[in-house]
C-alpha positions as protocol buffer text, in pm:
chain_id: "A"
residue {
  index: 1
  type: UNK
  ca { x: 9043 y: 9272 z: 9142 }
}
residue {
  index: 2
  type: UNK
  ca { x: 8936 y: 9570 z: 8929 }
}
residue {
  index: 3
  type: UNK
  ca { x: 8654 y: 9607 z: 9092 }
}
residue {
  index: 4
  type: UNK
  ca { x: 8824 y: 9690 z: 9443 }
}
residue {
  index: 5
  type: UNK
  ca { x: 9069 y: 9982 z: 9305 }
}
residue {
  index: 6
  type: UNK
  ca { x: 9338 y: 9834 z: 9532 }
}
residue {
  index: 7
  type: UNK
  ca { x: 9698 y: 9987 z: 9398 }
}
residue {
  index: 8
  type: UNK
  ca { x: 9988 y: 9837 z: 9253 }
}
residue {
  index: 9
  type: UNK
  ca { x: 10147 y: 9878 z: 9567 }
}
residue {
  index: 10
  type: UNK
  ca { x: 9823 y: 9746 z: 9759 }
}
residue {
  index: 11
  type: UNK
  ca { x: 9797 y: 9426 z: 9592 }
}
residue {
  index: 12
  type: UNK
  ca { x: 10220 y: 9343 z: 9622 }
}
residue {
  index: 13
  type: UNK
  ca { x: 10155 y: 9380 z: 10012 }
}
residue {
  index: 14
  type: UNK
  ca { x: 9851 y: 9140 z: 9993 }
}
residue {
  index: 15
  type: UNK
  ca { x: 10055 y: 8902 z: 9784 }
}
residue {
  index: 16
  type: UNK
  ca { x: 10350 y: 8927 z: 10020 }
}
residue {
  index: 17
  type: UNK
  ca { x: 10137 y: 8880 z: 10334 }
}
residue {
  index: 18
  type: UNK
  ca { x: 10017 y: 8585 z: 10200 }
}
residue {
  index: 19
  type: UNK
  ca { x: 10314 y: 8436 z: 10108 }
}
residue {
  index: 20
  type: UNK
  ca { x: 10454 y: 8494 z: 10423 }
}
residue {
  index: 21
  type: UNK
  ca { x: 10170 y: 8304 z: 10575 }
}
residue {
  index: 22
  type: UNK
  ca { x: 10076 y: 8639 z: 10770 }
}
residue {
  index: 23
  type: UNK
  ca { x: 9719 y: 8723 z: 10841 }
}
residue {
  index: 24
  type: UNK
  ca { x: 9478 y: 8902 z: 10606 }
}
residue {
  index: 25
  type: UNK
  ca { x: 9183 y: 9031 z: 10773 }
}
residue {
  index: 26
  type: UNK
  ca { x: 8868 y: 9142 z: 10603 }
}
residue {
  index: 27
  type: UNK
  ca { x: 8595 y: 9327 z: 10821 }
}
residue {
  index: 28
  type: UNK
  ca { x: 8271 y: 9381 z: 10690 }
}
residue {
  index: 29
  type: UNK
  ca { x: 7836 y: 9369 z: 10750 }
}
residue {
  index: 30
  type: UNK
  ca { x: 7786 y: 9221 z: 10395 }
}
residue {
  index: 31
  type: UNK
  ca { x: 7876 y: 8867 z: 10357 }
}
residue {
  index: 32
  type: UNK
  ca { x: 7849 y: 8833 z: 9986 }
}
residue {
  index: 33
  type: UNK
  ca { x: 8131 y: 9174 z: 9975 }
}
residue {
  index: 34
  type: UNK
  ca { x: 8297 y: 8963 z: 10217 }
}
residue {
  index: 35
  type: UNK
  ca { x: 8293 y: 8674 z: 9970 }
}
residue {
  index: 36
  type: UNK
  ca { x: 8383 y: 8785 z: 9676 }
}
residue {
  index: 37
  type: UNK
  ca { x: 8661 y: 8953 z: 9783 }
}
residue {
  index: 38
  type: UNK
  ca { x: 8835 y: 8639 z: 10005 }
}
residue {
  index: 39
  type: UNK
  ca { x: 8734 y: 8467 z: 9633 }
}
residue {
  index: 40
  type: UNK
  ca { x: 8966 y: 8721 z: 9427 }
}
residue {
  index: 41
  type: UNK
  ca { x: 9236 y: 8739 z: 9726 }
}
residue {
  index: 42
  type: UNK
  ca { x: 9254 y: 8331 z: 9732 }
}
residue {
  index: 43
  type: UNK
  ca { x: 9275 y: 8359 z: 9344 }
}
residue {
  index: 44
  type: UNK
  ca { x: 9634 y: 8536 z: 9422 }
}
residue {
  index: 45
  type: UNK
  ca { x: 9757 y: 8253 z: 9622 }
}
residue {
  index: 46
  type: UNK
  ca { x: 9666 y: 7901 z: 9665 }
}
residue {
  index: 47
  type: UNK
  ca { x: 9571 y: 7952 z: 10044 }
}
residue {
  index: 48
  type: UNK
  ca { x: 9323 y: 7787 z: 10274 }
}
residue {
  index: 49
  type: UNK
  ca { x: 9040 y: 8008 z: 10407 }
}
residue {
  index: 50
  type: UNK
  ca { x: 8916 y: 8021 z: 10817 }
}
residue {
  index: 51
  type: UNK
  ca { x: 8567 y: 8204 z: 10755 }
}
residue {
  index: 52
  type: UNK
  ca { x: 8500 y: 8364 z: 11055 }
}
residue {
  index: 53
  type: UNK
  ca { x: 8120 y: 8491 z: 11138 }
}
residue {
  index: 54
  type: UNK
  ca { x: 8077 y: 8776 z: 11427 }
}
residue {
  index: 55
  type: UNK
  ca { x: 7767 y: 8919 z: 11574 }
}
residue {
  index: 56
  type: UNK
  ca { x: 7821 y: 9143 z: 11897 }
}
residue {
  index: 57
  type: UNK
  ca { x: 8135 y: 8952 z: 12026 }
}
residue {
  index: 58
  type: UNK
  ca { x: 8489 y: 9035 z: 11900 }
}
residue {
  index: 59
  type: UNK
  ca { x: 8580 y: 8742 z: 12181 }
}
residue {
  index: 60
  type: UNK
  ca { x: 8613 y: 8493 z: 11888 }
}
residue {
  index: 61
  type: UNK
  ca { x: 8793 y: 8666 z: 11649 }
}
residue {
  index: 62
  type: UNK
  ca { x: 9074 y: 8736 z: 11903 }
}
residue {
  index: 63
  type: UNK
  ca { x: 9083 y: 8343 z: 11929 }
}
residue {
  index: 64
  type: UNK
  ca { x: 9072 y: 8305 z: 11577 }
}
residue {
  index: 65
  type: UNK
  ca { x: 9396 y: 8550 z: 11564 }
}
residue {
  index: 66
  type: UNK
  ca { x: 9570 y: 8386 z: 11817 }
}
residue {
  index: 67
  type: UNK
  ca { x: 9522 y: 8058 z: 11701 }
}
residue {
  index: 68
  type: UNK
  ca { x: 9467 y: 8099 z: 11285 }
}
residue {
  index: 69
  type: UNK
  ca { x: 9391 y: 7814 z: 11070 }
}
residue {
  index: 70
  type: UNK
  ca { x: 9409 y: 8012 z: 10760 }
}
residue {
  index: 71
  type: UNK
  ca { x: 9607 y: 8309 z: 10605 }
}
residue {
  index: 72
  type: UNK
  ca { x: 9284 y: 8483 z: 10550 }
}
residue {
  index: 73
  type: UNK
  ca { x: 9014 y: 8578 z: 10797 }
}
residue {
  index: 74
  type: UNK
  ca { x: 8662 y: 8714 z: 10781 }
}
residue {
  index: 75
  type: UNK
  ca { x: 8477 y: 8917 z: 11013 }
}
residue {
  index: 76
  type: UNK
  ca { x: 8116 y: 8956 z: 10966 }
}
residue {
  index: 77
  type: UNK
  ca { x: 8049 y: 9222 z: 11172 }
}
residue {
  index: 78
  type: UNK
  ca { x: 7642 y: 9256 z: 11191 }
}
residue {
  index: 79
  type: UNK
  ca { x: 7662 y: 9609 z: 11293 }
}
residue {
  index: 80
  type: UNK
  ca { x: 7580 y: 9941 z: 11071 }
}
residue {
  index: 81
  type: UNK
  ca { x: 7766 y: 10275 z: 11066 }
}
residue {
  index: 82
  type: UNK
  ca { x: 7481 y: 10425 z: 11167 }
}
residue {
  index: 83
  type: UNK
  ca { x: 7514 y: 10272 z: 11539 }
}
residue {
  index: 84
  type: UNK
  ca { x: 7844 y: 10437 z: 11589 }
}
residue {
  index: 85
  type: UNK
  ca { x: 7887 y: 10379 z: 11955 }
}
residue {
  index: 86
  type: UNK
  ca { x: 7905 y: 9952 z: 11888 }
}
residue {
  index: 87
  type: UNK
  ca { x: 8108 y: 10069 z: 11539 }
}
residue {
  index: 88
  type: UNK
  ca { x: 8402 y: 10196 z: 11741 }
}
residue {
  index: 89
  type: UNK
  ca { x: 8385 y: 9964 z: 12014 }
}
residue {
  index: 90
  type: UNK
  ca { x: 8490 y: 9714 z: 11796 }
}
residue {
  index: 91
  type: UNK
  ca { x: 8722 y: 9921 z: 11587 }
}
residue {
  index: 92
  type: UNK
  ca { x: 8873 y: 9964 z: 11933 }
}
residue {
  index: 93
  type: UNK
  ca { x: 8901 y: 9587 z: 11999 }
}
residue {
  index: 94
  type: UNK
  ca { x: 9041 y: 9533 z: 11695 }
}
residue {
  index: 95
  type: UNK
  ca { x: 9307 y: 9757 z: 11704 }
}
residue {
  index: 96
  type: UNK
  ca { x: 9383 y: 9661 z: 12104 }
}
residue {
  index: 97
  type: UNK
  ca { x: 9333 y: 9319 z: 12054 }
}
residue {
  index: 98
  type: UNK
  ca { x: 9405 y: 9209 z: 11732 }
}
residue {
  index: 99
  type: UNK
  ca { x: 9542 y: 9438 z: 11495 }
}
residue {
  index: 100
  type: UNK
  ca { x: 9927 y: 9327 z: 11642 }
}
residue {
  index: 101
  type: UNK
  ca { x: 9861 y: 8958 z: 11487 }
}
residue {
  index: 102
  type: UNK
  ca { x: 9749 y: 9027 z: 11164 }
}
residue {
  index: 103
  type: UNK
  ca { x: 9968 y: 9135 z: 10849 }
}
residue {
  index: 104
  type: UNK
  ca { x: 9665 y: 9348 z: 10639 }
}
residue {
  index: 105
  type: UNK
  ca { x: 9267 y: 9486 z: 10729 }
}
residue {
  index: 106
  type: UNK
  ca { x: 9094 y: 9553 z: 10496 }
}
residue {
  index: 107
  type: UNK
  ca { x: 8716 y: 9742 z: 10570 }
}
residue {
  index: 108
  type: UNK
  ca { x: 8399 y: 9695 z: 10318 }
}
residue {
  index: 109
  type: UNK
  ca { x: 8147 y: 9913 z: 10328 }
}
residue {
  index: 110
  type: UNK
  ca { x: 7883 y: 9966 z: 10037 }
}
residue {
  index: 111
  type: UNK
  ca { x: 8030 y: 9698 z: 9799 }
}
residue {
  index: 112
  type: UNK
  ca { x: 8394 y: 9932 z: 9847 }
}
residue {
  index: 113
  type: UNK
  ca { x: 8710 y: 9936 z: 10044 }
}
residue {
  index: 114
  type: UNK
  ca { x: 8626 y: 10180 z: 10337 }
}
residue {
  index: 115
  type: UNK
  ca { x: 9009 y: 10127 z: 10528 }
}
residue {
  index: 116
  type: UNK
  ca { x: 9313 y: 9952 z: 10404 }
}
residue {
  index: 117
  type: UNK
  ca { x: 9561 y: 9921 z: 10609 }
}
residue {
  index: 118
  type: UNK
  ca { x: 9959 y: 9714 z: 10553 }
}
residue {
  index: 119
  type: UNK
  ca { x: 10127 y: 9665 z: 10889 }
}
residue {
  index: 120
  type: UNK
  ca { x: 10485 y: 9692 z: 10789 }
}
residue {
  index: 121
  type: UNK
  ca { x: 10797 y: 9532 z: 10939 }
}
residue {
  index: 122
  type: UNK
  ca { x: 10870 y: 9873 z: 11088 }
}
residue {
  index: 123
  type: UNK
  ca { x: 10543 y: 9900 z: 11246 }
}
residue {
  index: 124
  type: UNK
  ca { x: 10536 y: 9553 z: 11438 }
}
residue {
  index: 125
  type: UNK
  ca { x: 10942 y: 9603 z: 11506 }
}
residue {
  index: 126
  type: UNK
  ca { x: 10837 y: 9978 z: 11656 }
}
residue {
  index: 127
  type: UNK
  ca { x: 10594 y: 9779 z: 11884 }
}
residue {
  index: 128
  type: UNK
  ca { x: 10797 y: 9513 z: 11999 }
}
residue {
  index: 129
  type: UNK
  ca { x: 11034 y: 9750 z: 12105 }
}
residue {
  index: 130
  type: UNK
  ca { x: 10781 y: 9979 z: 12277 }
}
residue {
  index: 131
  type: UNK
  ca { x: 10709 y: 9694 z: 12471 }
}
residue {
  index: 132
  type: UNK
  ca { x: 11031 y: 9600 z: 12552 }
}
residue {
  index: 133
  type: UNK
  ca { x: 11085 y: 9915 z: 12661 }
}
residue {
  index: 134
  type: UNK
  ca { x: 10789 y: 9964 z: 12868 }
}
residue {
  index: 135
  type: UNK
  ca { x: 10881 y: 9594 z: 13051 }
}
residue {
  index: 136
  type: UNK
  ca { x: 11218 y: 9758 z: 13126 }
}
residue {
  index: 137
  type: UNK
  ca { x: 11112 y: 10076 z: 13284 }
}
residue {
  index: 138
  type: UNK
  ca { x: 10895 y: 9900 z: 13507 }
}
residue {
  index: 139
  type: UNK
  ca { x: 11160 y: 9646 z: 13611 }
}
residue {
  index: 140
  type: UNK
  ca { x: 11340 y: 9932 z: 13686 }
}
residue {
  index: 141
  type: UNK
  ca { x: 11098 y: 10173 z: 13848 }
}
residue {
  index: 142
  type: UNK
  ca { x: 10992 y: 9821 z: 14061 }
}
residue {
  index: 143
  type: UNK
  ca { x: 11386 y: 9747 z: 14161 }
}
residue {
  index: 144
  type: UNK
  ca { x: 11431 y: 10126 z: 14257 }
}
residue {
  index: 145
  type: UNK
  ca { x: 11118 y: 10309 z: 14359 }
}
residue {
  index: 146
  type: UNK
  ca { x: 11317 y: 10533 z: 14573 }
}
residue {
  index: 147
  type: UNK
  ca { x: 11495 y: 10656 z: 14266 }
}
residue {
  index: 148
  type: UNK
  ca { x: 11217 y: 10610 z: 14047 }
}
residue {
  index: 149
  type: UNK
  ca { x: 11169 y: 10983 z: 14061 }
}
residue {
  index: 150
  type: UNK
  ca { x: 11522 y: 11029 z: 13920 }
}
residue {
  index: 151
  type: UNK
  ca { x: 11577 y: 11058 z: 13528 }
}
residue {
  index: 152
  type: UNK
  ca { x: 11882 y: 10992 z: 13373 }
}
residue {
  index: 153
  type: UNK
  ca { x: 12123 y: 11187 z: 13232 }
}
residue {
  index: 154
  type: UNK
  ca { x: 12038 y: 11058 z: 12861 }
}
residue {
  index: 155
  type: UNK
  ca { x: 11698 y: 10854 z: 12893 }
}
residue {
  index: 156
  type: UNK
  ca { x: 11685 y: 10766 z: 12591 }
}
residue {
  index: 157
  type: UNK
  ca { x: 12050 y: 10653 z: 12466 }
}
residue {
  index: 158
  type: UNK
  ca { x: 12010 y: 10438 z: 12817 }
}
residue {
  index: 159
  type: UNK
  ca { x: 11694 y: 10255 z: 12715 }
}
residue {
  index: 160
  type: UNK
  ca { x: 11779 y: 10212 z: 12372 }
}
residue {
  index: 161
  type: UNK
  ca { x: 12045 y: 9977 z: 12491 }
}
residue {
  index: 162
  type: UNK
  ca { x: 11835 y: 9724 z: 12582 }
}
residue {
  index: 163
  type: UNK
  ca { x: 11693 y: 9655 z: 12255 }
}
residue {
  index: 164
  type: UNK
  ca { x: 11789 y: 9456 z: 11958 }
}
residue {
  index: 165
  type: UNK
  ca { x: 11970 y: 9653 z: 11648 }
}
residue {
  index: 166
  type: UNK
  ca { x: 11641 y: 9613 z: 11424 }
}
residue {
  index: 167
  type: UNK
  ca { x: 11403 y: 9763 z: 11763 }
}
residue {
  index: 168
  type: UNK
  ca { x: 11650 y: 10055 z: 11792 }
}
residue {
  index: 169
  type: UNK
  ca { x: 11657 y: 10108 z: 11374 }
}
residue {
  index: 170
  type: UNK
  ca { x: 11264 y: 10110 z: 11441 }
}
residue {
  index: 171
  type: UNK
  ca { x: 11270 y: 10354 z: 11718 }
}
residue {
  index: 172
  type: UNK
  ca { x: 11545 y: 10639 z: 11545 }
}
residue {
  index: 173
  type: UNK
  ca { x: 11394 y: 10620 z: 11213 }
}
residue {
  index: 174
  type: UNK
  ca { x: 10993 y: 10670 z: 11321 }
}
residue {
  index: 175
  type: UNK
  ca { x: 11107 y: 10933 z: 11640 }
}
residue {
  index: 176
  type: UNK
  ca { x: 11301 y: 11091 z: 11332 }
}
residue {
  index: 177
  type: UNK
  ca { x: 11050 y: 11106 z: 11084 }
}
residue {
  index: 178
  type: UNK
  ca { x: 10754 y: 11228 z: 11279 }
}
residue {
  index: 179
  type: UNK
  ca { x: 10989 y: 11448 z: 11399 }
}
residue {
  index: 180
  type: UNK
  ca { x: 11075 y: 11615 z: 11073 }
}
residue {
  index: 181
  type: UNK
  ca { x: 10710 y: 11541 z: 10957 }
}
residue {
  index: 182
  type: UNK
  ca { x: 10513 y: 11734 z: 11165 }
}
residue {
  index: 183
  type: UNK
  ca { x: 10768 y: 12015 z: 11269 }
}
residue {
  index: 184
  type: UNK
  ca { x: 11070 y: 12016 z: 10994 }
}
residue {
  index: 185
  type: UNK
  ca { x: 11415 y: 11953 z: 11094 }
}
residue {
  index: 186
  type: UNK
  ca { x: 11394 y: 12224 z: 11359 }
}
residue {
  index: 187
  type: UNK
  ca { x: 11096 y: 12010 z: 11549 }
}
residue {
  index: 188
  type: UNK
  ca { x: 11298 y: 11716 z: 11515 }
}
residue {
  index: 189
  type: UNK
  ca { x: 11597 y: 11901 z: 11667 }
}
residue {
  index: 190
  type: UNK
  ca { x: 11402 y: 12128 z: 11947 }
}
residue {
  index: 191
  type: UNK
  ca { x: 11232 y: 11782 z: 12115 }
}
residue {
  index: 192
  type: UNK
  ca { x: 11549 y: 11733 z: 12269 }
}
residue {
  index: 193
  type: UNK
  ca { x: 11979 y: 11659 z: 12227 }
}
residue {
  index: 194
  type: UNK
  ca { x: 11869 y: 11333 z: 12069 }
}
residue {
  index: 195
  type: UNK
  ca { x: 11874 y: 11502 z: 11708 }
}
residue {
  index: 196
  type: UNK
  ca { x: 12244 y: 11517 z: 11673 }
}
residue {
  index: 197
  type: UNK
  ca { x: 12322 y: 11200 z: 11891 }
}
residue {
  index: 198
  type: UNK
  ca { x: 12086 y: 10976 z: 11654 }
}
residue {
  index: 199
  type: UNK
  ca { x: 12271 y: 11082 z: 11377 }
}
residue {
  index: 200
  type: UNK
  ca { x: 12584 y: 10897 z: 11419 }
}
residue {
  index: 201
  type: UNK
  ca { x: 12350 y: 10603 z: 11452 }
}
residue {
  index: 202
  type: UNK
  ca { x: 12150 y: 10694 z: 11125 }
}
residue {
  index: 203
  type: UNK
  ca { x: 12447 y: 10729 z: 10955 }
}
residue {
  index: 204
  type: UNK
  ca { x: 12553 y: 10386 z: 11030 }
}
residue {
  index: 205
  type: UNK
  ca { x: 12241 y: 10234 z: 10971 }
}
residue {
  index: 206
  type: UNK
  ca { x: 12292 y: 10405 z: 10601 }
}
residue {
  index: 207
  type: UNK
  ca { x: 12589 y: 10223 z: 10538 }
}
residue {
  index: 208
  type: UNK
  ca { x: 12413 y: 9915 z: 10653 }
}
residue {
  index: 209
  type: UNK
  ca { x: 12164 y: 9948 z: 10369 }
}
residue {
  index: 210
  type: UNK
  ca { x: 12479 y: 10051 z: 10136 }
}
residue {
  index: 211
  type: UNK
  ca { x: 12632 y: 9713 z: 10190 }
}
residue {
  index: 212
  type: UNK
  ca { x: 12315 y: 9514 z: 10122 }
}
residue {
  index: 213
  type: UNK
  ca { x: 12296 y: 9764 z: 9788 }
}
residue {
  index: 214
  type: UNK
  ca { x: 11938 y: 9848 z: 9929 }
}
residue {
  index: 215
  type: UNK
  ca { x: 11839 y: 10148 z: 9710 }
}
residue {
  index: 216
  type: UNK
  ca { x: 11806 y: 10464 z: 9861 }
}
residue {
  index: 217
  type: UNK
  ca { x: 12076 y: 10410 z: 10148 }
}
residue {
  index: 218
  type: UNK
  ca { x: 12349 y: 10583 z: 9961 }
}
residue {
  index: 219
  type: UNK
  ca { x: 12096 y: 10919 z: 9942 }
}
residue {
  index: 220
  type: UNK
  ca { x: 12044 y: 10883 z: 10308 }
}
residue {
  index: 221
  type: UNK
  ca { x: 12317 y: 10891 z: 10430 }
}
residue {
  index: 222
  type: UNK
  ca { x: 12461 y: 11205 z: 10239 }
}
residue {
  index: 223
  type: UNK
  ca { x: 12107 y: 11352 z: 10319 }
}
residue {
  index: 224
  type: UNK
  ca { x: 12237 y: 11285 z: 10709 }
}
residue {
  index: 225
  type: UNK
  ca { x: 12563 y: 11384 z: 10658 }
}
residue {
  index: 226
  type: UNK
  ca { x: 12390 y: 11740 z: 10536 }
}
residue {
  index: 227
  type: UNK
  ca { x: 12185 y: 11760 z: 10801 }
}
residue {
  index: 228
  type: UNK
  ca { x: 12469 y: 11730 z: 11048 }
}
residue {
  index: 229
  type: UNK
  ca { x: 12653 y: 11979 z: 10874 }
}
residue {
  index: 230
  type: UNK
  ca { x: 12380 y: 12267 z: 10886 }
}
residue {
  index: 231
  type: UNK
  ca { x: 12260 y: 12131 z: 11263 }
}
residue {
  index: 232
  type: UNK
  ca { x: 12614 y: 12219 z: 11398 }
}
residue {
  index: 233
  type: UNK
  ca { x: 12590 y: 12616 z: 11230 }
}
residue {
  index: 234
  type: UNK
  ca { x: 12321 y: 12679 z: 11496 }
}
residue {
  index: 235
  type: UNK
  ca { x: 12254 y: 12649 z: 11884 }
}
residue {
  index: 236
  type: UNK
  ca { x: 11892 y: 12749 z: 11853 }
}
residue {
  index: 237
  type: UNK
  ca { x: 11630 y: 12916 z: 11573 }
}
residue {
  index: 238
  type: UNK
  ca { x: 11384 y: 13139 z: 11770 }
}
residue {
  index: 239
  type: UNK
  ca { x: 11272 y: 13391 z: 11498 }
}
residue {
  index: 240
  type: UNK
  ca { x: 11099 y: 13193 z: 11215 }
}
residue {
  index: 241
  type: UNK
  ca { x: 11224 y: 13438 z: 11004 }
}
residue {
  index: 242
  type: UNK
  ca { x: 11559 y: 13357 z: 11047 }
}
residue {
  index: 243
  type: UNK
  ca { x: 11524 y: 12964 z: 10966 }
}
residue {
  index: 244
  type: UNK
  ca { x: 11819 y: 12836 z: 10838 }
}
residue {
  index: 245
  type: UNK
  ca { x: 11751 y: 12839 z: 10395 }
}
residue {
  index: 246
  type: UNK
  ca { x: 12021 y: 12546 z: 10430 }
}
residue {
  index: 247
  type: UNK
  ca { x: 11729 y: 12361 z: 10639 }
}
residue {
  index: 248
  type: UNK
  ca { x: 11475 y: 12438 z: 10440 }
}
residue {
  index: 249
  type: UNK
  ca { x: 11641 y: 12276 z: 10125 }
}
residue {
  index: 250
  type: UNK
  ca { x: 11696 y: 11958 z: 10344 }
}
residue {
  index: 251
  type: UNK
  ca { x: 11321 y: 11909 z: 10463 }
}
residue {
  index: 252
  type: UNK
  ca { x: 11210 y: 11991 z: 10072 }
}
residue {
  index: 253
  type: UNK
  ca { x: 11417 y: 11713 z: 9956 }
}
residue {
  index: 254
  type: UNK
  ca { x: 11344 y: 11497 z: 10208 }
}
residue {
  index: 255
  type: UNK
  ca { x: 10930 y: 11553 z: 10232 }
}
residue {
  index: 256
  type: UNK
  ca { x: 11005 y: 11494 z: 9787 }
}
residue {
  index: 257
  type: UNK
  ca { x: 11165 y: 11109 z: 9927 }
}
residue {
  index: 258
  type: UNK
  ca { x: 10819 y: 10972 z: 9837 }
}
residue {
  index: 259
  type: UNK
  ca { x: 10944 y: 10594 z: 9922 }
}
residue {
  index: 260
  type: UNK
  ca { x: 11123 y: 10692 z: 10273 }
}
residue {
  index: 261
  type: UNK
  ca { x: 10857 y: 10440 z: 10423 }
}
residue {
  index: 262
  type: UNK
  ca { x: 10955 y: 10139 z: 10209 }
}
residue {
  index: 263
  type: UNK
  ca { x: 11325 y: 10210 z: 10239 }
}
residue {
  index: 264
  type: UNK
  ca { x: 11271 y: 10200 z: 10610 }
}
residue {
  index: 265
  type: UNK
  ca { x: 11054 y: 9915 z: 10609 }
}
residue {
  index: 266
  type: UNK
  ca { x: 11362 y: 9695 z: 10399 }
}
residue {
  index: 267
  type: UNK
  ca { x: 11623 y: 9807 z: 10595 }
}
residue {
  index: 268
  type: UNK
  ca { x: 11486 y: 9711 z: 10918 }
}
residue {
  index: 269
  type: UNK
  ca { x: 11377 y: 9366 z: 10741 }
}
residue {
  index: 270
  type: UNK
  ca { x: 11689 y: 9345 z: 10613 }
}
residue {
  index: 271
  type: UNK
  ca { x: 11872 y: 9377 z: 10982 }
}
residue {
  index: 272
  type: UNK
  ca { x: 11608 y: 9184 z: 11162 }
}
residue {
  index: 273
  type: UNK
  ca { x: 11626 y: 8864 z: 10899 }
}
residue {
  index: 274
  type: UNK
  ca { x: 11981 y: 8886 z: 10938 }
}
residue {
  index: 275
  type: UNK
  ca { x: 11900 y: 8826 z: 11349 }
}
residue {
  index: 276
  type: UNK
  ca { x: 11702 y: 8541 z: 11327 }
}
C-alpha cells in the first residue's frame, strides 16, 4: 500500500468501509492502476470484488450502486483529462447519482491517487436530513400555497422538529462549523438568532458524548459554555477593530481542535446507532 501514500487515517476509513460492507469506489482510465489497487484493498479484507468496466455511459455504474454485488467497485472510465468537457460530466454524475451510495472514491490518475474522498456518518446524516427537510417544505408550501409566501417566526427551530435527534446533531454541528470556519464566531453569530438558540442544543449534545466517555465532549462543551458567555457581552460587533479579544481566543482554540470532524462524525454515530 506504500506505493499509494494513503494516510494512517486513510487506510482506517478504507478498512472500516469495508467492514461495514459499504461501497469503495475506484475511478480510473488505466485498468492495470485500477487493478492493482482493488488487489492491495482486497488484501485488507477478505471481500468479493464486482469489476465494473465504463466507456461513455455512467448508466451502469448507477445500477451497479444501486444494486452492488461487491464491497468494492471499479470504474474504468475510458476518458482523458485532456477532454475536460466528458471529464466533468461524469464527475457530475457521479457525485448526483452515485456518490450518496458509496462509503469511499478514490481517483487514479498517472499510476497516483488524484481525489480521495471518506463520506462520513455526518455527511450522509446531513443529507438525509436535507432531504427530509426539503420533502417537508414542499408538503407544506403544497398544503398552503396561499401562505406559502409567509415565513415563520423561527424557520429553522420549526423545521428542525421534524427530524430525527442524529439529522438535527448533523444539521447544528455543520451550520455551526462552516459558520465559525469561514467567518469566526462573529459569522456564525451575524447569519442569524440561531447562534445562541443552537447552543442550548450543542450543549446537550456535549453531555451526550460525555456519557458515552467519547473523547473530546467534555472540551466541547466548556468550549460552548465560553462561547455563550462572551456571545451574551455583545448585541452586535460593527468595527473590526473592536472584536471581542475574548472571541478571538475562542475561534484560536477551536480552529487548533484538529479532530473536531471525527468527534462529530462519532457522536452523531454514536446517537444514530443508538436509533436503530
Amino acid at each position: 500500500m506504500q506505493h499509494w501514500n494513503f494516510k494512517e487515517k486513510e487506510l482506517h476509513h478504507i478498512q472500516s468501509c469495508l467492514n461495514e460492507g459499504r461501497i469503495v469506489l475506484i475511478q480510473g482510465d488505466n485498468m492495470h492502476d485500477l487493478q492493482l489497487l482493488k488487489d492491495d484493498l482486497t488484501a485488507m479484507s477478505d471481500v468479493p470484488v464486482f469489476e465494473h468496466h465504463i466507456y461513455q455511459s455512467i448508466e451502469e455504474l448507477c445500477m451497479a450502486v444501486e444494486h452492488p454485488k461487491a464491497k468494492i467497485i471499479l470504474f474504468y472510465a475510458n476518458v482523458h483529462h485532456s477532454d475536460f468537457e466528458l471529464y466533468l460530466e461524469i464527475q457530475e454524475a457521479i457525485i448526483e447519482s452515485v456518490y450518496p451510495a458509496i462509503g469511499i472514491f478514490i481517483e487514479l490518475n498517472d499510476h497516483k491517487v488524484l481525489n480521495y474522498h471518506y463520506q462520513s456518518t455526518h455527511e450522509i446524516i446531513l443529507r438525509q436530513a436535507s432531504d427530509r427537510l426539503k420533502r417537508y417544505e414542499l408538503k407544506q408550501n403544497e398544503s398552503q400555497p396561499h401562505q406559502s409566501h409567509i415565513a415563520p417566526l423561527d424557520p429553522r427551530k420549526y423545521t428542525l422538529n421534524q427530524l430525527t435527534l442524529a439529522e438535527q446533531m448533523a444539521v447544528r454541528l455543520a451550520y455551526m462549523n462552516t459558520g465559525i470556519e469561514k467567518g469566526g464566531i462573529m459569522g456564525w453569530y451575524q447569519t442569524g438568532e440561531p447562534v445562541i438558540t443552537d447552543i442550548a442544543p450543542l450543549k446537550s449534545y456535549a453531555l451526550i458524548g460525555c456519557k458515552h466517555r467519547i473523547h473530546g465532549s467534555e472540551w466541547f462543551q466548556n468550549w460552548l459554555i465560553s462561547v455563550e458567555a462572551a456571545l451574551k457581552q455583545i448585541t452586535l460587533v460593527k468595527d473590526i477593530d473592536n472584536y471581542p479579544a475574548s472571541l478571538k481566543s475562542l475561534e484560536r482554540v477551536y480552529s487548533y481542535w484538529e479532530d473536531r470532524m471525527n468527534y462529530f462524525d462519532t457522536l452523531i454515530k454514536t446517537v444514530h446507532s443508538a436509533a436503530l
